[in-house]
mmCIF file of C-alpha atoms and ligand atoms in Angstrom:
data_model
loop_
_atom_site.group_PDB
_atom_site.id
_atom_site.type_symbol
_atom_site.label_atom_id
_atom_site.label_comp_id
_atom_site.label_asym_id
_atom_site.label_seq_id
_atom_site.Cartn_x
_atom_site.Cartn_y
_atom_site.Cartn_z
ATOM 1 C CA UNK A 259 28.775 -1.979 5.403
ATOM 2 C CA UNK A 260 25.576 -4.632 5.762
ATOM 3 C CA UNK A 261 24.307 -5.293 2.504
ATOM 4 C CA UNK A 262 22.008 -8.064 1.284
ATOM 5 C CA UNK A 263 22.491 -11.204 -1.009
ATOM 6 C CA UNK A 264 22.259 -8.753 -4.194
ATOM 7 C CA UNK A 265 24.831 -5.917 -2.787
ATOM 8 C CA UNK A 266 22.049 -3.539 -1.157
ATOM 9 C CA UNK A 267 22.705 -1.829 1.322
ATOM 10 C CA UNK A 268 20.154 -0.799 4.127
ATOM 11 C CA UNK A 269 19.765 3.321 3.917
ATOM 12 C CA UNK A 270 15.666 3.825 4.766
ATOM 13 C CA UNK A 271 14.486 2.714 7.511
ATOM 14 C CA UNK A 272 10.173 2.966 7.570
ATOM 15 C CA UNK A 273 8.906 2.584 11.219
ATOM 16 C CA UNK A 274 4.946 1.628 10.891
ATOM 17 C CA UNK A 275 3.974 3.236 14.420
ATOM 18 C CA UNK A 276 0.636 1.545 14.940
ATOM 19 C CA UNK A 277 -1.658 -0.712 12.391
ATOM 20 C CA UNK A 278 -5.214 1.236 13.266
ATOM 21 C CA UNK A 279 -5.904 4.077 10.751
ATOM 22 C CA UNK A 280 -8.948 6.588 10.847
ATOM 23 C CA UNK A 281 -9.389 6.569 7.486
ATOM 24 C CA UNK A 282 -10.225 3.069 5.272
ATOM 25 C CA UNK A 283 -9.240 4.184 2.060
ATOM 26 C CA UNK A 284 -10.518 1.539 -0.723
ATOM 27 C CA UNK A 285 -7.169 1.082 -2.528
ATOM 28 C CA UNK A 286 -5.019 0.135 0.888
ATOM 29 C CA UNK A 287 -7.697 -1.035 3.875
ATOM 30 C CA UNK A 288 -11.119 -1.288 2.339
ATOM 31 C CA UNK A 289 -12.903 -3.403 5.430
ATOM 32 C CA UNK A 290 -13.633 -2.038 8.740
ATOM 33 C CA UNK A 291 -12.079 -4.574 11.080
ATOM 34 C CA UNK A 292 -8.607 -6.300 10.721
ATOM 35 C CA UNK A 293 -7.179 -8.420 12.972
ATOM 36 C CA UNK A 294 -5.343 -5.714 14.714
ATOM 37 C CA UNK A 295 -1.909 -5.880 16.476
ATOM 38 C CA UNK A 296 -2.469 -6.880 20.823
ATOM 39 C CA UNK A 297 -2.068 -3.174 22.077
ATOM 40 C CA UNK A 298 0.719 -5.162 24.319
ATOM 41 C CA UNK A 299 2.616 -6.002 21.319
ATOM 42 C CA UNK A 300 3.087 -3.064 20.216
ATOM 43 C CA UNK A 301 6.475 -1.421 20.550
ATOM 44 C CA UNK A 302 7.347 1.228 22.985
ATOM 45 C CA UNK A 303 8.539 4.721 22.074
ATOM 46 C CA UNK A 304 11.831 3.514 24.097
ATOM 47 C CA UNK A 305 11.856 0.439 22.493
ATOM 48 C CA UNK A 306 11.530 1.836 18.715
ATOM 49 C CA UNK A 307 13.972 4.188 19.192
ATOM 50 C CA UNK A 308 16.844 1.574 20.462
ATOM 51 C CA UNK A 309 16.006 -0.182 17.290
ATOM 52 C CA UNK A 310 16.257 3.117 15.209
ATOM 53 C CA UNK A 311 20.097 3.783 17.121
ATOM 54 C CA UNK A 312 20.994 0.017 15.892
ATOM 55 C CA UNK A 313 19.560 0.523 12.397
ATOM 56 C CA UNK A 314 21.649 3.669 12.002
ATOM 57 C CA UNK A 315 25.062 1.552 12.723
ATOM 58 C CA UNK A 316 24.486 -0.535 9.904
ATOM 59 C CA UNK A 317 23.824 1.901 7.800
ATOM 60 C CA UNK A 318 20.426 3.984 7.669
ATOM 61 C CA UNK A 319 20.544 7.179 7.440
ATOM 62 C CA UNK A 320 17.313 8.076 6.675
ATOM 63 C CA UNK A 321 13.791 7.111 8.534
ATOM 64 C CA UNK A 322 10.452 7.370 7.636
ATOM 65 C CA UNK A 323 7.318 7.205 10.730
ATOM 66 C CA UNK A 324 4.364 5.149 8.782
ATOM 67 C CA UNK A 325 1.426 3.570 9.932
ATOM 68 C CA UNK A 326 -1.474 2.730 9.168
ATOM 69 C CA UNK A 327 -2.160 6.191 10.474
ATOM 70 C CA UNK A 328 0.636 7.759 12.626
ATOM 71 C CA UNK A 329 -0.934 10.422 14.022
ATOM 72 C CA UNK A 330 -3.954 8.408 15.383
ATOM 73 C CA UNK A 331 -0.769 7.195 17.563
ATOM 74 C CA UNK A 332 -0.627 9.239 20.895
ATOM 75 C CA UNK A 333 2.394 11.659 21.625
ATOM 76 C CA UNK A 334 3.791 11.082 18.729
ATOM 77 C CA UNK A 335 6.133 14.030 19.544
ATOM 78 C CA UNK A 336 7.643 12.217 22.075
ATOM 79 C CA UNK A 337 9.455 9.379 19.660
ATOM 80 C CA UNK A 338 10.183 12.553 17.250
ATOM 81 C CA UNK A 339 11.836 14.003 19.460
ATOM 82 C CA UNK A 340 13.784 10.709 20.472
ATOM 83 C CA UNK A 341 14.752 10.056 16.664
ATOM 84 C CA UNK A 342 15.538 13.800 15.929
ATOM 85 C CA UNK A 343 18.676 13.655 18.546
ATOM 86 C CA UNK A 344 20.184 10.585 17.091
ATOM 87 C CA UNK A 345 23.572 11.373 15.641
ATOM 88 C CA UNK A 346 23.663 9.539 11.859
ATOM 89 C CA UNK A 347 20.635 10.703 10.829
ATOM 90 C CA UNK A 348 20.036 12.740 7.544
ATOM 91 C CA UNK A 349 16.275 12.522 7.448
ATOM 92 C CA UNK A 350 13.007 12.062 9.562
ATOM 93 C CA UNK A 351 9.851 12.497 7.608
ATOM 94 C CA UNK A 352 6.223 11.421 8.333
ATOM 95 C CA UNK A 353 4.277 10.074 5.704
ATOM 96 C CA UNK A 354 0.391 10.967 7.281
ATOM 97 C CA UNK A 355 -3.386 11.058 5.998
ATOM 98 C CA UNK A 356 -3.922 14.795 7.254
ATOM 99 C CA UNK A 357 -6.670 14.329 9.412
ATOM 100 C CA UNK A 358 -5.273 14.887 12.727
ATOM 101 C CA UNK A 359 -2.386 17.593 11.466
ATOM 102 C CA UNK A 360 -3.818 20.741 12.401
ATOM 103 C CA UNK A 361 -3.679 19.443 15.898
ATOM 104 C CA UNK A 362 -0.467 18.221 15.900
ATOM 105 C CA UNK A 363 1.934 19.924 13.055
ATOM 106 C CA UNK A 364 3.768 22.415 15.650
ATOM 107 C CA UNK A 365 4.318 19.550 18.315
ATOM 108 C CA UNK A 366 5.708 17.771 15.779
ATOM 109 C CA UNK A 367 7.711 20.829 14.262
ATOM 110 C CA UNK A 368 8.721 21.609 17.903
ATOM 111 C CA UNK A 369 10.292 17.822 18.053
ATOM 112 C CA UNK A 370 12.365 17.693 15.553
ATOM 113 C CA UNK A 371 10.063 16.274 12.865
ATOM 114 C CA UNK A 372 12.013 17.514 9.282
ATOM 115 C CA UNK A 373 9.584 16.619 6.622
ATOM 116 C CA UNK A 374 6.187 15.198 6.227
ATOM 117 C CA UNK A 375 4.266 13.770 2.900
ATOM 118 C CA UNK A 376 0.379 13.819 3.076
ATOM 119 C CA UNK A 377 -0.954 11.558 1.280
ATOM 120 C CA UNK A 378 -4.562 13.251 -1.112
ATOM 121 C CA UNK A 379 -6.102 11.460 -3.828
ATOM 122 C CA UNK A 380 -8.794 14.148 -5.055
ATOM 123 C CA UNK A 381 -9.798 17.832 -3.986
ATOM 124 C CA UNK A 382 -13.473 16.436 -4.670
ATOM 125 C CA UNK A 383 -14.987 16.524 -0.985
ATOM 126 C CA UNK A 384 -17.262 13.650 -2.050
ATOM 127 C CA UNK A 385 -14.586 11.592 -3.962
ATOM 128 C CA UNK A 386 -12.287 12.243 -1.126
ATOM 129 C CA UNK A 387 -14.957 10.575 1.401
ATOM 130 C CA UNK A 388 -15.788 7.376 -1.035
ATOM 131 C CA UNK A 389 -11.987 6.759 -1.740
ATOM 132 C CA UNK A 390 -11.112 7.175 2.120
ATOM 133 C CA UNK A 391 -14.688 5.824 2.994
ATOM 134 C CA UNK A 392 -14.191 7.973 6.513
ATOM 135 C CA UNK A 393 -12.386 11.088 5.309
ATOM 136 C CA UNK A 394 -13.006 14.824 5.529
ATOM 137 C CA UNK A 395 -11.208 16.469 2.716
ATOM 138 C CA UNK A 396 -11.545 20.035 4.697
ATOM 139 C CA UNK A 397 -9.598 18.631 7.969
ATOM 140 C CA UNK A 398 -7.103 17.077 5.889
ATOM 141 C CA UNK A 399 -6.251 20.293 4.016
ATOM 142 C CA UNK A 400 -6.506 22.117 7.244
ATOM 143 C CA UNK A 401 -3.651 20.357 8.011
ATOM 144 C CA UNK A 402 -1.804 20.579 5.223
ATOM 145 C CA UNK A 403 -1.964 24.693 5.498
ATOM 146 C CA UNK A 404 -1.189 23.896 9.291
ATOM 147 C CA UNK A 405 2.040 21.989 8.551
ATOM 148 C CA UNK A 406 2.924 24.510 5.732
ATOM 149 C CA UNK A 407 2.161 27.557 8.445
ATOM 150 C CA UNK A 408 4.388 25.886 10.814
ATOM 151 C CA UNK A 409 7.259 25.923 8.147
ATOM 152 C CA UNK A 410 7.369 22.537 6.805
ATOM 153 C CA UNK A 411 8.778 22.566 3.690
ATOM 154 C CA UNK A 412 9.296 21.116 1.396
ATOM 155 C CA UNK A 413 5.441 19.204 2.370
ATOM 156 C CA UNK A 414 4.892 16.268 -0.722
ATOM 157 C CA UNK A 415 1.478 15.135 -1.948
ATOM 158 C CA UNK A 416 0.997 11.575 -2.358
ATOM 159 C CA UNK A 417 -1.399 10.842 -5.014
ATOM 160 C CA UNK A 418 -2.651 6.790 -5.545
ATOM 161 C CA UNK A 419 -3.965 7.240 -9.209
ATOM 162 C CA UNK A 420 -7.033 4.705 -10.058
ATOM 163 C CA UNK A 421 -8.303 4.880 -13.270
ATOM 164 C CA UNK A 422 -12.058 5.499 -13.628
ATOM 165 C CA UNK A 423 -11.847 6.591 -9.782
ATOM 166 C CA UNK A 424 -9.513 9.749 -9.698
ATOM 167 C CA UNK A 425 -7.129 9.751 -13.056
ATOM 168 C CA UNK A 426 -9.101 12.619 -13.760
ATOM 169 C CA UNK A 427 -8.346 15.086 -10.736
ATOM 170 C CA UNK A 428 -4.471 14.332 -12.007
ATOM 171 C CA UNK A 429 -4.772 18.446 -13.117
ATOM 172 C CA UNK A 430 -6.145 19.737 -10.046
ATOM 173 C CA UNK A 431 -3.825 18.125 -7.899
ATOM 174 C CA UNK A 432 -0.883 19.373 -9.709
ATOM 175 C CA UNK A 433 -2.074 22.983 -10.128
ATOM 176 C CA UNK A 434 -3.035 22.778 -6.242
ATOM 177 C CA UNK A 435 0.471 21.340 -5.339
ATOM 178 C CA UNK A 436 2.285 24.038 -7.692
ATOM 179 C CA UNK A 437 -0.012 27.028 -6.380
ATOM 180 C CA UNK A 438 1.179 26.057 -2.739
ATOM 181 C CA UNK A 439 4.937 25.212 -3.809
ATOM 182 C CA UNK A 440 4.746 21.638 -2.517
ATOM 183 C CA UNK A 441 6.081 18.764 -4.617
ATOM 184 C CA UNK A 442 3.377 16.388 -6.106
ATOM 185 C CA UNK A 443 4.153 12.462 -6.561
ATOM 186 C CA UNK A 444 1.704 10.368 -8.028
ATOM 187 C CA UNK A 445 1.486 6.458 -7.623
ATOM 188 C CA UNK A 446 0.658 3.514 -9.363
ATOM 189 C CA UNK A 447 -1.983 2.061 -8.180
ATOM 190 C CA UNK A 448 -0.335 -1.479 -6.720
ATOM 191 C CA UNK A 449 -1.494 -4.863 -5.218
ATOM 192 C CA UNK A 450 -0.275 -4.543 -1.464
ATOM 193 C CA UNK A 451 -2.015 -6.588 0.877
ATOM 194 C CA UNK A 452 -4.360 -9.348 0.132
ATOM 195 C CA UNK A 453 -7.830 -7.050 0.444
ATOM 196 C CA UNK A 454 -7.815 -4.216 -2.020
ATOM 197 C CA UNK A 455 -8.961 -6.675 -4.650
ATOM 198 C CA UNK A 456 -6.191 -5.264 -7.086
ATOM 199 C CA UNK A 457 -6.757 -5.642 -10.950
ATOM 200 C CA UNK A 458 -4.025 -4.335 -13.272
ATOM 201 C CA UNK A 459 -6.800 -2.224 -15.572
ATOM 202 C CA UNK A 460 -7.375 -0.168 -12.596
ATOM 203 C CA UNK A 461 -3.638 1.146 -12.258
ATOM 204 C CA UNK A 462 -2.754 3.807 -14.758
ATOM 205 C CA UNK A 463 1.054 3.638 -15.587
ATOM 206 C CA UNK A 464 3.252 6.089 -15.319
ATOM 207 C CA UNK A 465 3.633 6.342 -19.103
ATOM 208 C CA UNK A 466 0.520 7.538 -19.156
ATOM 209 C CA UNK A 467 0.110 9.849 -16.249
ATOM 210 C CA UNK A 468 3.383 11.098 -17.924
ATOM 211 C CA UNK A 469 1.806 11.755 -21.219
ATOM 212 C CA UNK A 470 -1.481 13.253 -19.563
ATOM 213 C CA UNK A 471 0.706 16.136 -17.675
ATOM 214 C CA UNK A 472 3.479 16.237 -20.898
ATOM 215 C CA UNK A 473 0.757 17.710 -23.080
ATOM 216 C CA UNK A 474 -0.273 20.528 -20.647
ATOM 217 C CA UNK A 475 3.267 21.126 -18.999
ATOM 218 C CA UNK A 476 6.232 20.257 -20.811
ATOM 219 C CA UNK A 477 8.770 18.220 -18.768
ATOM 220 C CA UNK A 478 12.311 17.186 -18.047
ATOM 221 C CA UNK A 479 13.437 14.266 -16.319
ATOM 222 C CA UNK A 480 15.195 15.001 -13.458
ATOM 223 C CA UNK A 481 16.483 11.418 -12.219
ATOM 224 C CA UNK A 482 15.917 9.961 -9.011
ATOM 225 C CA UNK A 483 16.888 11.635 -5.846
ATOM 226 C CA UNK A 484 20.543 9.822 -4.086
ATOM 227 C CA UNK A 485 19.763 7.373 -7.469
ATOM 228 C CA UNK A 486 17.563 5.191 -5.277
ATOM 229 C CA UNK A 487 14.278 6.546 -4.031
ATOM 230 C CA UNK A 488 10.857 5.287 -5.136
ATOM 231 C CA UNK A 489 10.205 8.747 -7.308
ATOM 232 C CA UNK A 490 11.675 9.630 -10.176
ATOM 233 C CA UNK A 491 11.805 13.132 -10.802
ATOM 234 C CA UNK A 492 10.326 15.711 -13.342
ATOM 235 C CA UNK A 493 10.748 19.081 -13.654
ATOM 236 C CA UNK A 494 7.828 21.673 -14.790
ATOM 237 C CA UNK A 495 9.567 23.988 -17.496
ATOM 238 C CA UNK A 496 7.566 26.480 -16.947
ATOM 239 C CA UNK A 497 10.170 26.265 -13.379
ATOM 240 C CA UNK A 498 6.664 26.510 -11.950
ATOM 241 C CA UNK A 499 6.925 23.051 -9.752
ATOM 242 C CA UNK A 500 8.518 19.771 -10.328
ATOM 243 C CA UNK A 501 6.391 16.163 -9.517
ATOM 244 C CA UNK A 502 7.330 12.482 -9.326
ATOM 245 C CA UNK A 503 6.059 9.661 -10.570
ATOM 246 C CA UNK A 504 6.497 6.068 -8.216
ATOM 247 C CA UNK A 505 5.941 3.237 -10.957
ATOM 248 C CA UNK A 506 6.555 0.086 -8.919
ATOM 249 C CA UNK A 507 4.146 -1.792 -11.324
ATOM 250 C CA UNK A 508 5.427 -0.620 -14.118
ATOM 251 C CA UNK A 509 9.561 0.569 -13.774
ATOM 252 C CA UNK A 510 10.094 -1.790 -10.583
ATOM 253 C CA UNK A 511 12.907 -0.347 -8.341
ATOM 254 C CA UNK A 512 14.022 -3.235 -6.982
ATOM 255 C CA UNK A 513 17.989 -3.271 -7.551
ATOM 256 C CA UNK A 514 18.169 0.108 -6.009
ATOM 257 C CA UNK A 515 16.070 -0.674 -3.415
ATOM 258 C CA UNK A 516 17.700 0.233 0.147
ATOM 259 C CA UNK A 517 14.541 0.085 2.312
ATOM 260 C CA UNK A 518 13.778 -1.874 5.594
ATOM 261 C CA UNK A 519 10.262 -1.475 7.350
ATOM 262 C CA UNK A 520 9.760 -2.255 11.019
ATOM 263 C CA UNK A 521 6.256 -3.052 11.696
ATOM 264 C CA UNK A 522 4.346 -1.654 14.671
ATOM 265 C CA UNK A 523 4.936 -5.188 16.863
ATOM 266 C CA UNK A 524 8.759 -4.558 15.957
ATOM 267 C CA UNK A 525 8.944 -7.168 12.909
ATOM 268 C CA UNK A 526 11.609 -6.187 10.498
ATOM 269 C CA UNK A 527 10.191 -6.973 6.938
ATOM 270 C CA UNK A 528 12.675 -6.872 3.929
ATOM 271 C CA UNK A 529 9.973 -5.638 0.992
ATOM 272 C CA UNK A 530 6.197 -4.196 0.972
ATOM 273 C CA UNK A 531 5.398 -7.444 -0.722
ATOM 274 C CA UNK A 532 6.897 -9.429 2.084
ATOM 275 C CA UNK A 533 4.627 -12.766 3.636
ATOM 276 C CA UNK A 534 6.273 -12.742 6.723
ATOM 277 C CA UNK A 535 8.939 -10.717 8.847
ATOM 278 C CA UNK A 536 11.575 -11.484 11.304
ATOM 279 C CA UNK A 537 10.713 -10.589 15.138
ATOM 280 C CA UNK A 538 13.137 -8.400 17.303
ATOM 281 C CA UNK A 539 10.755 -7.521 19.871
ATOM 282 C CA UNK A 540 11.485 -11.080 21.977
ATOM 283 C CA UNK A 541 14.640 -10.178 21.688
ATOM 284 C CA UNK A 542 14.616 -6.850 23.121
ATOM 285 C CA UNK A 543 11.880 -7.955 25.743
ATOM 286 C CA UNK A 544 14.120 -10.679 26.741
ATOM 287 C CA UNK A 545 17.042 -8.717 27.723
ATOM 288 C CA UNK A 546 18.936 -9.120 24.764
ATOM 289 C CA UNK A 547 22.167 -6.951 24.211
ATOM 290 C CA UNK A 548 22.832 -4.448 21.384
ATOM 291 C CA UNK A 549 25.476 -6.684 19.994
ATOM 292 C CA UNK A 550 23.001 -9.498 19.751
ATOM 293 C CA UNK A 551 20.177 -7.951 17.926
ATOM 294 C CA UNK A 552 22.447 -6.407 15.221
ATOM 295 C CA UNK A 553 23.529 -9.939 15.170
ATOM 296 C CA UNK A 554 19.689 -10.738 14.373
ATOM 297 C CA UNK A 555 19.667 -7.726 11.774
ATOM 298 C CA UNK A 556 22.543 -8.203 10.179
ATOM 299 C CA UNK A 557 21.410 -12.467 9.679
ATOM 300 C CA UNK A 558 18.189 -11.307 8.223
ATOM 301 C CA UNK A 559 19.071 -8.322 5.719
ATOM 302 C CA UNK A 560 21.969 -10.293 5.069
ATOM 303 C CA UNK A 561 20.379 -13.334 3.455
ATOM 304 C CA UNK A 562 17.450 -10.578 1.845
ATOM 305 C CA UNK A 563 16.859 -11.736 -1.870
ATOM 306 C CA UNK A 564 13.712 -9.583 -2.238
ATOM 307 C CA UNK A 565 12.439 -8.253 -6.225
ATOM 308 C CA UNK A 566 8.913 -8.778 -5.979
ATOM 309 C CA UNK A 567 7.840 -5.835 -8.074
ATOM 310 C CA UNK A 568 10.544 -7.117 -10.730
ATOM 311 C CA UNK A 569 8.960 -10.394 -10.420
ATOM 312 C CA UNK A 570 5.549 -8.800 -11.373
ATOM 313 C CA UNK A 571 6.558 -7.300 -14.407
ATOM 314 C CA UNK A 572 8.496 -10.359 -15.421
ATOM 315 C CA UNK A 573 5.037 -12.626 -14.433
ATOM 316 C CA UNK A 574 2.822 -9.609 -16.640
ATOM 317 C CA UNK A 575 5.018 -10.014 -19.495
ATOM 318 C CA UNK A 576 4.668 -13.746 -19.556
ATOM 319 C CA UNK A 577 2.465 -16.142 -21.040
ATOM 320 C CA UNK A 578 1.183 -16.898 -17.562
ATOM 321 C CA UNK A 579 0.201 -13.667 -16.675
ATOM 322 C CA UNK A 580 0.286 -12.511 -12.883
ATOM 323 C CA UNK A 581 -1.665 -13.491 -10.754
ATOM 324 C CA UNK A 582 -2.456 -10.981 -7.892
ATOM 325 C CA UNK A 583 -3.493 -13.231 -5.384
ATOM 326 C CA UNK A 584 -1.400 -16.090 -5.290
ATOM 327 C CA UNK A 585 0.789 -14.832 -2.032
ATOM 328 C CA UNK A 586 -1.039 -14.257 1.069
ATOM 329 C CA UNK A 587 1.557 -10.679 1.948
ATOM 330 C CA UNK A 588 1.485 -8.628 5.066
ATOM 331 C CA UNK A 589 -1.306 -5.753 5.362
ATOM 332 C CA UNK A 590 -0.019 -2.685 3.996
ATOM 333 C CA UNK A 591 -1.636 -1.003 7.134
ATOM 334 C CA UNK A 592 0.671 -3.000 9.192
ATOM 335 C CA UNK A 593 3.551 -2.682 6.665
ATOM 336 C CA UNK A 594 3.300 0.786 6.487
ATOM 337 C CA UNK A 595 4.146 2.203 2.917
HETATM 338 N N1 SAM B 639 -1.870 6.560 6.611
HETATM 339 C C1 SAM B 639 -0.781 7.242 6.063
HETATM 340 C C2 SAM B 639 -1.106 7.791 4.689
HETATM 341 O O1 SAM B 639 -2.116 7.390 4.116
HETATM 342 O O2 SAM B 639 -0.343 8.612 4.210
HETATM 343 C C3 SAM B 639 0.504 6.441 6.022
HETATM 344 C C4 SAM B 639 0.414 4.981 5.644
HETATM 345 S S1 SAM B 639 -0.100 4.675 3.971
HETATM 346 C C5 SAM B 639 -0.106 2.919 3.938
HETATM 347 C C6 SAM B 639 1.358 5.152 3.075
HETATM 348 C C7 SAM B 639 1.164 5.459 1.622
HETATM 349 O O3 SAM B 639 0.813 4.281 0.918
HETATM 350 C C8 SAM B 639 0.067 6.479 1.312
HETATM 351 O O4 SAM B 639 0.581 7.525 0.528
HETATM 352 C C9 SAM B 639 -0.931 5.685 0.528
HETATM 353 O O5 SAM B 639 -1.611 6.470 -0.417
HETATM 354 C C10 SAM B 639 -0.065 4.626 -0.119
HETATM 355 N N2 SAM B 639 -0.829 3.458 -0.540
HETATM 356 C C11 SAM B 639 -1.703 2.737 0.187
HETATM 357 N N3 SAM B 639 -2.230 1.733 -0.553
HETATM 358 C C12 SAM B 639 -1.683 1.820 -1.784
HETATM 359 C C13 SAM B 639 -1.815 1.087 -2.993
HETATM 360 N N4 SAM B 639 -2.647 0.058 -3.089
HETATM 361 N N5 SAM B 639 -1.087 1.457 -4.061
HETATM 362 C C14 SAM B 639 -0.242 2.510 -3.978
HETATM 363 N N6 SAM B 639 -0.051 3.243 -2.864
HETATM 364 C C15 SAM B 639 -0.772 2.914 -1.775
HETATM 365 FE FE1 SF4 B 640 -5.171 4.591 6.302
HETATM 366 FE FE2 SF4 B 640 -3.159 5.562 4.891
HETATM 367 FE FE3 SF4 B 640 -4.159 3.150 4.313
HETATM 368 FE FE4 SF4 B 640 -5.609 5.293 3.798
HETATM 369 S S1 SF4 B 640 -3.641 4.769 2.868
HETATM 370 S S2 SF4 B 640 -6.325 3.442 4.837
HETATM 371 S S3 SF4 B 640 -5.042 6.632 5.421
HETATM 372 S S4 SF4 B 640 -3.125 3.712 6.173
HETATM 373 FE FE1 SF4 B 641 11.922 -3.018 -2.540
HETATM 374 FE FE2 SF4 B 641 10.265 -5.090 -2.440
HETATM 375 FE FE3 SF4 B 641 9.440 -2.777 -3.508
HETATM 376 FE FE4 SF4 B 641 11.241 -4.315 -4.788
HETATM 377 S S1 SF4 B 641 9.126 -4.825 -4.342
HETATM 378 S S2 SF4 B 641 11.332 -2.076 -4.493
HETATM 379 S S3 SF4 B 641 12.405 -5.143 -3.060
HETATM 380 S S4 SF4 B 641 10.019 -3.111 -1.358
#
């Protein structure tokens, strides 16, 4: 089995389907223009999903379609349905804004699509708008009782918590997720990209989101799900719900962390935090066989030595201090997340 210089193996595999997004939420893509990826750059649905097939020999079993926004992507169906028929593979979720769902959840059910996380940081229509700067909060839930209609389930709710922006909507959002029996998993608040202007006051740790929710709703901990995803788990005692909490800032993940990311041009990228990533789009565009670009995958996850969140909690616990903006990293928009 591949696995990189500190024994991980590669198990996720998140495809970022295009870099444009029709939102331009403040915490991940606050301007309005980027320099965006040549339409002609961008990989094919044919070409994604031969990557996909080689990723799943060395190991992935589970993939992820990311963006910025997928949905703003057109057909989207069509690559579901590509990556729902590959034999190897245990999971195929979309991680989406909402806005474009009700138009697209029973395509997407109809192709194979298993699971899908929308991502909602307030049920405040107004909040929702400044955060996402473009949003409608009514289209997005639209959606979300779309996909639910269509019968995906278990549907997750991504929250980004920012304190003095929506730390207090953490209630709402968890008696909306547990009223509509989807799981809720709330994020730290975390420096990806080089534009959000990230400052560590505005993240609220997990200790404290836990604490917040602890002294409404009692809670056990659960554990992590296949003892390596992002989340860990809680359970509601009530039995009314369960959430996560994704503490990258503060409980870094990095030793467990089995995740490669493919970017919309087809650059494989080793961490969210990464500065550059490794084309295998001239090698599929020039002819290149299967044998040789799981050569070029192998070479690359192979020599991976990424811990940049554990680097950031070692740099915030020293002296020094950490200093957000001292690595120019890749868009998160272009990442995917
Ligand atoms: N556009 C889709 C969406 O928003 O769900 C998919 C791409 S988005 C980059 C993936 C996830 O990253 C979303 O749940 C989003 O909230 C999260 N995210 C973006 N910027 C973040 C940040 N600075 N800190 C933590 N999570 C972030
Ligand atoms: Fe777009 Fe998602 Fe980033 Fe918001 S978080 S700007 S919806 S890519
Ligand atoms: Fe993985 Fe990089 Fe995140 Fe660490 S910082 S968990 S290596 S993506």
């Amino acid at each position: 089995m591949l696995r990189d210089t500190f024994q991980r193996p590669v198990r996720d595999l998140r495809i970022s389907v295009t870099d444009r997004c029709n939102f331009r939420c403040t915490y991940c893509m606050p301007h309005d223009e980027y320099e965006w990826i040549d339409k002609r750059e961008i990989l094919t649905y044919e070409e994604i999903a031969r990557l996909a097939r080689l990723f799943i020999e060395l190991g992935v079993d589970r993939i992820r379609l990311t963006g910025g926004e997928p949905l703003v992507r057109k057909d989207l169906e069509n690559l579901v349905s590509k990556l729902a028929g590959l034999p190897g593979l245990t999971e195929l979720c979309l991680t989406t804004n909402g806005a474009l769902l009700a138009e697209k959840a029973a395509a997407l059910k109809a192709a194979g699509l298993r699971r899908i996380n929308i991502s909602i940081d307030t049920l405040d229509p107004e909040k929702f708008r400044k955060i996402t700067q473009r949003g409608d909060l009514a289209k997005v839930l639209e959606g979300f009782f779309t996909a639910k209609a269509c019968g995906f389930d278990p549907i997750k709710i991504n929250m980004v918590v920012e304190r003095g922006v929506n730390d207090d909507d953490i209630f709402e959002m968890l008696e909306f997720s547990r009223r509509h029996g989807c799981a809720i998993r709330f994020i730290e608040y975390m420096d990806v990209g080089n534009s959000n202007n990230w400052q560590s006051e505005k993240m609220v740790p997990k200790k404290e989101i836990l604490e917040k929710i602890a002294a409404r709703y009692p809670l056990r901990e659960v554990g992590r799900t296949g003892g390596s995803a992002p989340a860990v788990d809680y359970e509601l005692l009530d039995g009314a719900g369960d959430i996560g909490v994704i503490a990258s800032v503060t409980e870094p993940f990095c030793s467990s962390c089995t995740r490669a990311r493919l970017t919309a041009d087809g650059k494989l990228v080793t961490c969210l935090f990464s500065e550059v990533g490794h084309s295998l789009k001239a090698l599929l565009r020039n002819g290149a066989n299967d044998e040789e670009i799981l050569e070029a995958i192998r070479a690359v996850w192979g020599n991976r030595r990424d811990r940049y969140s554990d680097e950031r909690l070692e740099a915030m616990n020293s002296a020094r201090g950490y200093q957000a903006r001292e690595r120019r990293k890749i868009e998160m928009i272009t990442l995917g997340g």
